[in-house]
PDB file of C-alpha atoms in Angstrom:
ATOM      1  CA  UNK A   1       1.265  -6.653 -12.424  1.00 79.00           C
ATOM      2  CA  UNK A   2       1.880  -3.417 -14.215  1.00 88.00           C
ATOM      3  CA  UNK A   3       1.251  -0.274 -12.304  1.00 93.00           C
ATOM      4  CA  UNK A   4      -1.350   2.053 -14.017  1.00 95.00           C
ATOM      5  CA  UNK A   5       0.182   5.604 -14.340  1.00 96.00           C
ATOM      6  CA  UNK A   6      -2.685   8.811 -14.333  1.00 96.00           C
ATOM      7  CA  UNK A   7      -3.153  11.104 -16.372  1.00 97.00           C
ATOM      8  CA  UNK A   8      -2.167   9.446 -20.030  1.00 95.00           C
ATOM      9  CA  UNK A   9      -1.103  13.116 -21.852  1.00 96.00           C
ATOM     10  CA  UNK A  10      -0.649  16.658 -19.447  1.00 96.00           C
ATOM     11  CA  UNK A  11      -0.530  19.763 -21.288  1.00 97.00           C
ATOM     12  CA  UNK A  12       0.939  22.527 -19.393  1.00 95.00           C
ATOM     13  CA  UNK A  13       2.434  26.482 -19.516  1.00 96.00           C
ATOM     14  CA  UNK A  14       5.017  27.086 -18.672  1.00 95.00           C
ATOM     15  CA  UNK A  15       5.583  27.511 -14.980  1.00 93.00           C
ATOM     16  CA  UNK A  16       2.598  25.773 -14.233  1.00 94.00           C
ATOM     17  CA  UNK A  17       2.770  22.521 -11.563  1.00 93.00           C
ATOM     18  CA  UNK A  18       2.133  18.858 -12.868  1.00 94.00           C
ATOM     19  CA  UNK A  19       1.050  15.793 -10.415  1.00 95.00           C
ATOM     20  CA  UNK A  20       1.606  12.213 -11.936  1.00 96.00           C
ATOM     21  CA  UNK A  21       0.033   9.112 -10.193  1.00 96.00           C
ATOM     22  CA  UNK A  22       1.399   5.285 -10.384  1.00 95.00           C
ATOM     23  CA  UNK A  23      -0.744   3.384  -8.698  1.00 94.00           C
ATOM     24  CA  UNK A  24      -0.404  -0.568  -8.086  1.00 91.00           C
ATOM     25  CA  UNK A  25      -2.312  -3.245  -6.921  1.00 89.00           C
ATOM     26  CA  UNK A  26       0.322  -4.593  -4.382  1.00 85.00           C
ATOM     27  CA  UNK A  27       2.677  -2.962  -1.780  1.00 83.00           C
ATOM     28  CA  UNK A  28       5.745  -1.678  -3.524  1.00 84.00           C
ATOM     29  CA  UNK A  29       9.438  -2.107  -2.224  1.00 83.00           C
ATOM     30  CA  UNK A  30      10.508   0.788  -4.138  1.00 87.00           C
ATOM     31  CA  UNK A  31       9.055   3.006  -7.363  1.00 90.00           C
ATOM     32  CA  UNK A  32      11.834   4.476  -9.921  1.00 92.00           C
ATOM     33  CA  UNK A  33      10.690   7.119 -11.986  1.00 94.00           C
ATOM     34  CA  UNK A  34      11.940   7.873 -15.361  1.00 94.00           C
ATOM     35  CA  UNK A  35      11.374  11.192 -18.054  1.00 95.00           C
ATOM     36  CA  UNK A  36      12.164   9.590 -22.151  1.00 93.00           C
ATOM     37  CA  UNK A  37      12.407  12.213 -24.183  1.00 93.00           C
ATOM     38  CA  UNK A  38      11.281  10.842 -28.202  1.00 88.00           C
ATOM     39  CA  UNK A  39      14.263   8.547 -29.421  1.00 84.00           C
ATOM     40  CA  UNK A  40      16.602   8.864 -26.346  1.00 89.00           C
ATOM     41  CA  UNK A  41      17.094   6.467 -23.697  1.00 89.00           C
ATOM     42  CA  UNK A  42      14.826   7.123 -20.246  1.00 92.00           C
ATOM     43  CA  UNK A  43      16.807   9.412 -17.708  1.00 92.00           C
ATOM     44  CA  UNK A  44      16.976   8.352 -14.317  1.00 91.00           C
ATOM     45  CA  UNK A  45      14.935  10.930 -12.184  1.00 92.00           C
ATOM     46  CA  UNK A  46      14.270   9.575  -8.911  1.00 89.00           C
ATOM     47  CA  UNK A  47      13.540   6.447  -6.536  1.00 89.00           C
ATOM     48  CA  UNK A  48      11.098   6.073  -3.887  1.00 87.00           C
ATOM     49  CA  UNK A  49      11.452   3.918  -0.872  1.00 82.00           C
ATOM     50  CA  UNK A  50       9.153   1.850   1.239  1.00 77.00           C
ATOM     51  CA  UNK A  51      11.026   3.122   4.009  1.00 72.00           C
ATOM     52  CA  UNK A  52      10.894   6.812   3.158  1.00 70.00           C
ATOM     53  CA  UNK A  53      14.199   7.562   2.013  1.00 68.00           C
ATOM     54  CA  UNK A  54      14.559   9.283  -1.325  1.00 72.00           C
ATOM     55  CA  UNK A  55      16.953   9.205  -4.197  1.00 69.00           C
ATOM     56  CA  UNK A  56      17.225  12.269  -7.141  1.00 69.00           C
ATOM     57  CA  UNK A  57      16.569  15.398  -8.542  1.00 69.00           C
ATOM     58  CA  UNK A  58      16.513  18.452  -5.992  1.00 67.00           C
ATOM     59  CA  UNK A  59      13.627  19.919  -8.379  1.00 74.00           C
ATOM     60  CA  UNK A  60      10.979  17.194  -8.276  1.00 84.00           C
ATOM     61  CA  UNK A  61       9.553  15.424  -5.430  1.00 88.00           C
ATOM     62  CA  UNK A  62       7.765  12.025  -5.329  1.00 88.00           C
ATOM     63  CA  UNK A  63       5.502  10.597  -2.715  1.00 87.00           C
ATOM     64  CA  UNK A  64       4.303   7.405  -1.651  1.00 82.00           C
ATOM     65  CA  UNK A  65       0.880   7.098  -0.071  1.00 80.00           C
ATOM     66  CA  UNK A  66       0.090   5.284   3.547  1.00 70.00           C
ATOM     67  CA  UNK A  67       0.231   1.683   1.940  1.00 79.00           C
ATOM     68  CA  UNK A  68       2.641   2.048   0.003  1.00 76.00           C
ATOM     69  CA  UNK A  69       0.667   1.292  -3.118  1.00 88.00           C
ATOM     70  CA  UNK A  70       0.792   4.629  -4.994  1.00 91.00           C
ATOM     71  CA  UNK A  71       3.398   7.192  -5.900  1.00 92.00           C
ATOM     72  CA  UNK A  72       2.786  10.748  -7.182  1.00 92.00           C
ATOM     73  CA  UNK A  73       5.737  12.817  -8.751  1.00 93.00           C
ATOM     74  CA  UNK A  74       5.520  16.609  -8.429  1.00 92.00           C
ATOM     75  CA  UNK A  75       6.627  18.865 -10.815  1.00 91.00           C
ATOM     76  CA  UNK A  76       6.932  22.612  -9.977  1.00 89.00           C
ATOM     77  CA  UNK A  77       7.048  25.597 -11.977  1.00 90.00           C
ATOM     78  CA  UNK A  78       7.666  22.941 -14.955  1.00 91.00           C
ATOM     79  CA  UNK A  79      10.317  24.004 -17.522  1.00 92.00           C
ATOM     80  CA  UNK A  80      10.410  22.989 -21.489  1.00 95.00           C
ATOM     81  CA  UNK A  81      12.871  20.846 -20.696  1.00 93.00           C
ATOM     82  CA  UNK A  82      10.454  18.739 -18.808  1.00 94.00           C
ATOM     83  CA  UNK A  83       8.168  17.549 -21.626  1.00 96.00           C
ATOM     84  CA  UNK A  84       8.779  14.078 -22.487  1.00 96.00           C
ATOM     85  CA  UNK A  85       7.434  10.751 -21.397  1.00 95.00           C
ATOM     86  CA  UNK A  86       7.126   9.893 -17.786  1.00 96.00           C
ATOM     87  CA  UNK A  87       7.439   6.315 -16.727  1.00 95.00           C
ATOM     88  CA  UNK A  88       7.081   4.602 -13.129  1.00 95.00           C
ATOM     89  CA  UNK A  89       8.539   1.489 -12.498  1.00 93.00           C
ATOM     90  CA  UNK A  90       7.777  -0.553  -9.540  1.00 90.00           C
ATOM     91  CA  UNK A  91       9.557  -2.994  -7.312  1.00 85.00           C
ATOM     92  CA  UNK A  92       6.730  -5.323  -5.495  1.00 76.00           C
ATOM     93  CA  UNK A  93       7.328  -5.814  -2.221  1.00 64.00           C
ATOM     94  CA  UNK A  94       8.084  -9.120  -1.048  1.00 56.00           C
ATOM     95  CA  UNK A  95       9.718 -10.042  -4.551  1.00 58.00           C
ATOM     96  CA  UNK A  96      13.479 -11.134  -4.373  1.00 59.00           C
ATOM     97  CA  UNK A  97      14.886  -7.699  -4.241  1.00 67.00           C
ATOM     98  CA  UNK A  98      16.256  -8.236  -8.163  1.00 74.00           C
ATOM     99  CA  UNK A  99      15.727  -4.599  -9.763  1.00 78.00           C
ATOM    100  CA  UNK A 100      13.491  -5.831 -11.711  1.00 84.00           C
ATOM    101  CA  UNK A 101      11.079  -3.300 -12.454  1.00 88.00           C
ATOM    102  CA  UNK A 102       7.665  -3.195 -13.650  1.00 90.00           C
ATOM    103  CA  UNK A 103       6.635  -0.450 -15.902  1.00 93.00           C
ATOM    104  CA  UNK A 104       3.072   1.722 -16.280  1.00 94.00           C
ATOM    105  CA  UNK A 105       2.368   3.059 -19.606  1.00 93.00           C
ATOM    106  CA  UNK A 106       3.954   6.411 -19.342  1.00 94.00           C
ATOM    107  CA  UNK A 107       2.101   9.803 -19.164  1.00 96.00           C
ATOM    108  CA  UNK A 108       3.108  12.267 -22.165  1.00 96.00           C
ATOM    109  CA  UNK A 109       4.073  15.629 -20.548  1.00 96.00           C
ATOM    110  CA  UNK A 110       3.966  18.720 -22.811  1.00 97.00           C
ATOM    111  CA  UNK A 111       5.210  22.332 -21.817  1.00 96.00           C
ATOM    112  CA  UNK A 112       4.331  25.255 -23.648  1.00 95.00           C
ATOM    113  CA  UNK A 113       5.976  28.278 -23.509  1.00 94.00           C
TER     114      UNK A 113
ATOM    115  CA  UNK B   1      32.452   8.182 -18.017  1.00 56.00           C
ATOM    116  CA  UNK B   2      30.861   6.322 -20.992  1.00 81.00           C
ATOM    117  CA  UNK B   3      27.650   5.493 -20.929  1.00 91.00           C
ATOM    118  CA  UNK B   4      25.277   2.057 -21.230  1.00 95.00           C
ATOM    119  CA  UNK B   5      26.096   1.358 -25.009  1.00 95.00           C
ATOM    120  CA  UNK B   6      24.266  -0.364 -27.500  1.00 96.00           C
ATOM    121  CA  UNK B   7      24.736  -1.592 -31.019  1.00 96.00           C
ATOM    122  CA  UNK B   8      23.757  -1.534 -33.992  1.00 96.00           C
ATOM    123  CA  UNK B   9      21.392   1.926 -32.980  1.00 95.00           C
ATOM    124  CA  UNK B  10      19.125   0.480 -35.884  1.00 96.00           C
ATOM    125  CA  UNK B  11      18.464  -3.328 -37.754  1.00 97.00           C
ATOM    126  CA  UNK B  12      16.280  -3.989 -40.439  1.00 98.00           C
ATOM    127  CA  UNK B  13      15.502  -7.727 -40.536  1.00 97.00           C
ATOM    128  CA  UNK B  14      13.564  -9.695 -42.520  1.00 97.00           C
ATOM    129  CA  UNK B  15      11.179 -11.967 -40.729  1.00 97.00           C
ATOM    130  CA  UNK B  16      12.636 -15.614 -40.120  1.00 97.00           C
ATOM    131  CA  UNK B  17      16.034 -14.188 -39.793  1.00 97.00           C
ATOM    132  CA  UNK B  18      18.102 -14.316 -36.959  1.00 98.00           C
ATOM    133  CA  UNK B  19      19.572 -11.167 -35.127  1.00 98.00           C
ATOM    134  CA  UNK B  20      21.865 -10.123 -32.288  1.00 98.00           C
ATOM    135  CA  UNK B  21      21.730  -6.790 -30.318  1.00 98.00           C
ATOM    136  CA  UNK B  22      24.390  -5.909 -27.952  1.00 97.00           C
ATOM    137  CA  UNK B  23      24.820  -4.331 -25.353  1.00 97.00           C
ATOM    138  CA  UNK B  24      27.710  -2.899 -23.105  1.00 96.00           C
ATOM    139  CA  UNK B  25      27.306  -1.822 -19.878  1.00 95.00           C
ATOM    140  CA  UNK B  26      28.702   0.334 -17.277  1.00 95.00           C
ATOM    141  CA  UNK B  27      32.282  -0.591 -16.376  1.00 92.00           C
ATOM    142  CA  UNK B  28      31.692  -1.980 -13.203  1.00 90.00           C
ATOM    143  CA  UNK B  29      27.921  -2.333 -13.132  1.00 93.00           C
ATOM    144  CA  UNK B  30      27.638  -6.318 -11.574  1.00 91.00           C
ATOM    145  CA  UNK B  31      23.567  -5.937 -13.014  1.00 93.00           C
ATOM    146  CA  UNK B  32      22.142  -5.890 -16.521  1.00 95.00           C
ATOM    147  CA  UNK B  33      18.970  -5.438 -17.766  1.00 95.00           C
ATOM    148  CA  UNK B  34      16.737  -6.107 -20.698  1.00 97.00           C
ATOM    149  CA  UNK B  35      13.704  -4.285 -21.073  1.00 96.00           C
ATOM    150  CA  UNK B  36      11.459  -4.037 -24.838  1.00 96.00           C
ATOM    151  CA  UNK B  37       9.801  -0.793 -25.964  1.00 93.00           C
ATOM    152  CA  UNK B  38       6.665  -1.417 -28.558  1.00 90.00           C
ATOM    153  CA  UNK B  39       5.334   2.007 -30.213  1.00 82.00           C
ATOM    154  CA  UNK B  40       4.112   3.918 -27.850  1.00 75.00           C
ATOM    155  CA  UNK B  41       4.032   1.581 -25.313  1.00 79.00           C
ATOM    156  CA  UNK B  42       5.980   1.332 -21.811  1.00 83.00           C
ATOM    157  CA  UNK B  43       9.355  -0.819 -21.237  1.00 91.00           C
ATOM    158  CA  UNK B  44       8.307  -4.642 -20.798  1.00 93.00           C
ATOM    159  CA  UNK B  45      10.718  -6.604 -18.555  1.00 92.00           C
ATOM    160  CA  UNK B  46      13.175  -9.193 -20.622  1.00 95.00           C
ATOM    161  CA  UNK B  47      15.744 -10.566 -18.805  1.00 95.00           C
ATOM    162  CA  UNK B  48      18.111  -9.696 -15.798  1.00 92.00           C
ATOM    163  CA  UNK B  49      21.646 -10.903 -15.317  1.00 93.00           C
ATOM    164  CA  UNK B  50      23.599 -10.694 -12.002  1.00 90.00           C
ATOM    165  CA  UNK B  51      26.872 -11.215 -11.350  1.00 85.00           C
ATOM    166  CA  UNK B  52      27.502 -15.032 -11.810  1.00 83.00           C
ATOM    167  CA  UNK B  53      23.962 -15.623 -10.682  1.00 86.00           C
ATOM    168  CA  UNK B  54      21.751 -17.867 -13.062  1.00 87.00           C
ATOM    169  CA  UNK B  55      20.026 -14.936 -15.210  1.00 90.00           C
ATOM    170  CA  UNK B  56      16.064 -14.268 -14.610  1.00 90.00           C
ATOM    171  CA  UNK B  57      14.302 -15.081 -17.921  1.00 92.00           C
ATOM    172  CA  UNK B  58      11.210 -14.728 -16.524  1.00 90.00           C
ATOM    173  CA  UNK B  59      10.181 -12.164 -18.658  1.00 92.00           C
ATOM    174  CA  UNK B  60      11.301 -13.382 -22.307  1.00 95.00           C
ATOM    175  CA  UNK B  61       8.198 -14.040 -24.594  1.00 94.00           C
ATOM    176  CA  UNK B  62       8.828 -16.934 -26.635  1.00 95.00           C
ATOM    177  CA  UNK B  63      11.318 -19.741 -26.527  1.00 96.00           C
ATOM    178  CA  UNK B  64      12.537 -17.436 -29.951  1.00 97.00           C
ATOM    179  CA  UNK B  65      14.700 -15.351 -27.267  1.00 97.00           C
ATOM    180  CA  UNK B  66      17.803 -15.672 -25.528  1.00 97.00           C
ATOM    181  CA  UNK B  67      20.561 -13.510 -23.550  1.00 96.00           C
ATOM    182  CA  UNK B  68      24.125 -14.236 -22.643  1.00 95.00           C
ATOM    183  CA  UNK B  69      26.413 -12.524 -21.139  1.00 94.00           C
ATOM    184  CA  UNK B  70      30.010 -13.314 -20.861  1.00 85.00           C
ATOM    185  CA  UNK B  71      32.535 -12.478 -18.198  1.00 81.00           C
ATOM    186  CA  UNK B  72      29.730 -10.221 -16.507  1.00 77.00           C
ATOM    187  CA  UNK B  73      30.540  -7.676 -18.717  1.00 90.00           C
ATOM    188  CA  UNK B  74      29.023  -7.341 -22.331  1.00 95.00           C
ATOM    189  CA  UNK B  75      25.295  -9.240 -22.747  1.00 97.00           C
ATOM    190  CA  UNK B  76      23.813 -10.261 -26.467  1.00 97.00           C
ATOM    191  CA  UNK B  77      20.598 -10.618 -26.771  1.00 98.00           C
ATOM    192  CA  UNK B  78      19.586 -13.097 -29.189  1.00 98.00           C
ATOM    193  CA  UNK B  79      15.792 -13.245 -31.081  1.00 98.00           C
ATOM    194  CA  UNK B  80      15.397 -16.222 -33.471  1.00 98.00           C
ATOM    195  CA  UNK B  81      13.493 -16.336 -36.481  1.00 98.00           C
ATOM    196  CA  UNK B  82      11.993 -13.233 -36.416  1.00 98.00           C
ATOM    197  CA  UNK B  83       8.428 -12.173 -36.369  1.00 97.00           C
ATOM    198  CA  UNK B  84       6.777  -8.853 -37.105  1.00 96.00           C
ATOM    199  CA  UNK B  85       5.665  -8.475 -33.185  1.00 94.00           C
ATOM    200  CA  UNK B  86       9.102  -8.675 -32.723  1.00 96.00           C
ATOM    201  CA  UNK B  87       9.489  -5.203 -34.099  1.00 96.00           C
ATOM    202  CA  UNK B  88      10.393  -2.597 -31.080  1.00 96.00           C
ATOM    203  CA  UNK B  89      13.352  -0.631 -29.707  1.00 95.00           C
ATOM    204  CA  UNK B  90      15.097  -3.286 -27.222  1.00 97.00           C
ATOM    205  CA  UNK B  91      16.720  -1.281 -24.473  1.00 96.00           C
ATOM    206  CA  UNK B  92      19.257  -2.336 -21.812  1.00 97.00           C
ATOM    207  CA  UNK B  93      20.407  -1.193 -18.318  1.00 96.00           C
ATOM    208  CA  UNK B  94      22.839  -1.597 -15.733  1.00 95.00           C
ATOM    209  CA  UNK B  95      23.062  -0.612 -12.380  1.00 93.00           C
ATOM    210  CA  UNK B  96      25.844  -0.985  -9.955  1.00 91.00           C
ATOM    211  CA  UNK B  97      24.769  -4.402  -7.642  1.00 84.00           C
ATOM    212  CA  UNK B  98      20.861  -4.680  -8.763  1.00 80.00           C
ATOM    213  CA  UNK B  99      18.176  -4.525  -6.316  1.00 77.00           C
ATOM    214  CA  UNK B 100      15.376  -2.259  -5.868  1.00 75.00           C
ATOM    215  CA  UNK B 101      17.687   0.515  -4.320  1.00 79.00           C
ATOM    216  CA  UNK B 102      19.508   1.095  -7.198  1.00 84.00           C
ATOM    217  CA  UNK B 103      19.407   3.212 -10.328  1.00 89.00           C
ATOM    218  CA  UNK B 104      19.266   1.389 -13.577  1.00 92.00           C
ATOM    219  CA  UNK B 105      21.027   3.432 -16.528  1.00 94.00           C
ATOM    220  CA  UNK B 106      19.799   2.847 -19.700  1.00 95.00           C
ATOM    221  CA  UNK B 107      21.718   2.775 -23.263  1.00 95.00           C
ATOM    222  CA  UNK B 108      19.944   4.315 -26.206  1.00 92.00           C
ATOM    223  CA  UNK B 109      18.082   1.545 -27.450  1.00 95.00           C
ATOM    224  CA  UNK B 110      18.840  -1.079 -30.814  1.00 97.00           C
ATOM    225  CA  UNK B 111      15.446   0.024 -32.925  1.00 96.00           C
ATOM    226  CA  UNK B 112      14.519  -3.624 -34.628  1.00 97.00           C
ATOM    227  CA  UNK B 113      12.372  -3.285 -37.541  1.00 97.00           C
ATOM    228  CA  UNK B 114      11.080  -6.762 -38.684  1.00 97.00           C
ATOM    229  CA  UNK B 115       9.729  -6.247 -42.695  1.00 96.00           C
TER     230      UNK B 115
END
């Protein structure tokens, strides 16, 4: 089931923080989340564990909640170079451990300067 | 090192016609992935291929698709006589072993424009 991603469209200033939500309907094995700039190929950002461990960037952060069911990436003092399109995509737990991932929408980040 | 690659970058079919996309992956990379891009929209699961493992098609749309790939290296994915839904940018990813521990890199997309 696809995850639903919150909000759809973030304007921000420069400097300014940014929270995105992914939130799914089952317990998730792991969340990968992605930044697709317009006409390039999604960029690996970060992966989220069930078991806590994290994998990525040093300047965001990611969270998963108690169940497991929703992730929230954090983006500090946000830089131009952060506007693009941010995707989650979720690994349900109890599935056969394939990769394959299940993607929200995306949430359209803009920074201004 | 070189990238997920894809080709051609764009096709312009008309609709009935047949058409291959390619894709090469990561030297190395045992898992390949699929994934289809509608305007606007978020990536929608195709197909996965791992190793010599019988591929997971769970996610193709219509009997219309298909996906090799040969010597676990370079994958083709096939659409049959085209449609105007059909119409998206097909993207595909490898990662090193698959799983839900491992990064997925992605090529740059074949944009398929179905007149």
């Amino acid at each position: 089931q696809q995850p639903v991603q919150s909000p759809q469209a973030v304007i921000l200033r420069e400097g300014e923080d940014a929270v995105i939500n992914c939130s799914s309907s089952k317990a998730l094995y792991s969340v990968h989340w992605y930044r697709q700039k317009h006409g390039e190929a999604p960029i690996f950002l970060m992966i989220l564990l069930k078991g806590g461990e994290q994998k990525g960037h040093d300047k965001i952060s990611a969270s998963f909640n108690e169940k497991k069911q929703q992730s929230s990436l954090y983006l500090t003092a946000s830089q131009l170079s952060y506007s693009g399109t941010y995707f989650c995509g979720t690994d349900d737990e109890g599935s056969s451990n394939t990769g394959k991932l299940i993607f929200g929408q995306g949430t359209t980040l803009q920074v201004k300067p | 090192g070189a990238g997920v690659s894809q080709s051609p970058s764009n096709k312009v079919t008309e609709k009935g016609k047949d058409v291959e996309l390619r894709c090469d992956p990561i030297s190395g990379h045992t898992a390949l992935y699929w994934y289809r891009q509608s305007l606007g929209q978020g990536l929608e699961f195709l197909i996965y291929f791992q190793g010599n493992s019988a591929p997971d098609k769970s996610g193709l749309p219509s009997d219309r698709f298909s996906a090799e790939r040969t010597g676990g290296s370079v994958s083709t994915l096939t659409i049959q006589r085209t449609q105007q839904e059909d119409s998206a940018v097909y993207l595909c990813a490898s990662s090193v072993s698959g799983g839900g521990t491992d990064t997925q890199y992605f090529g740059p997309g074949t944009r398929l424009t179905v007149l």
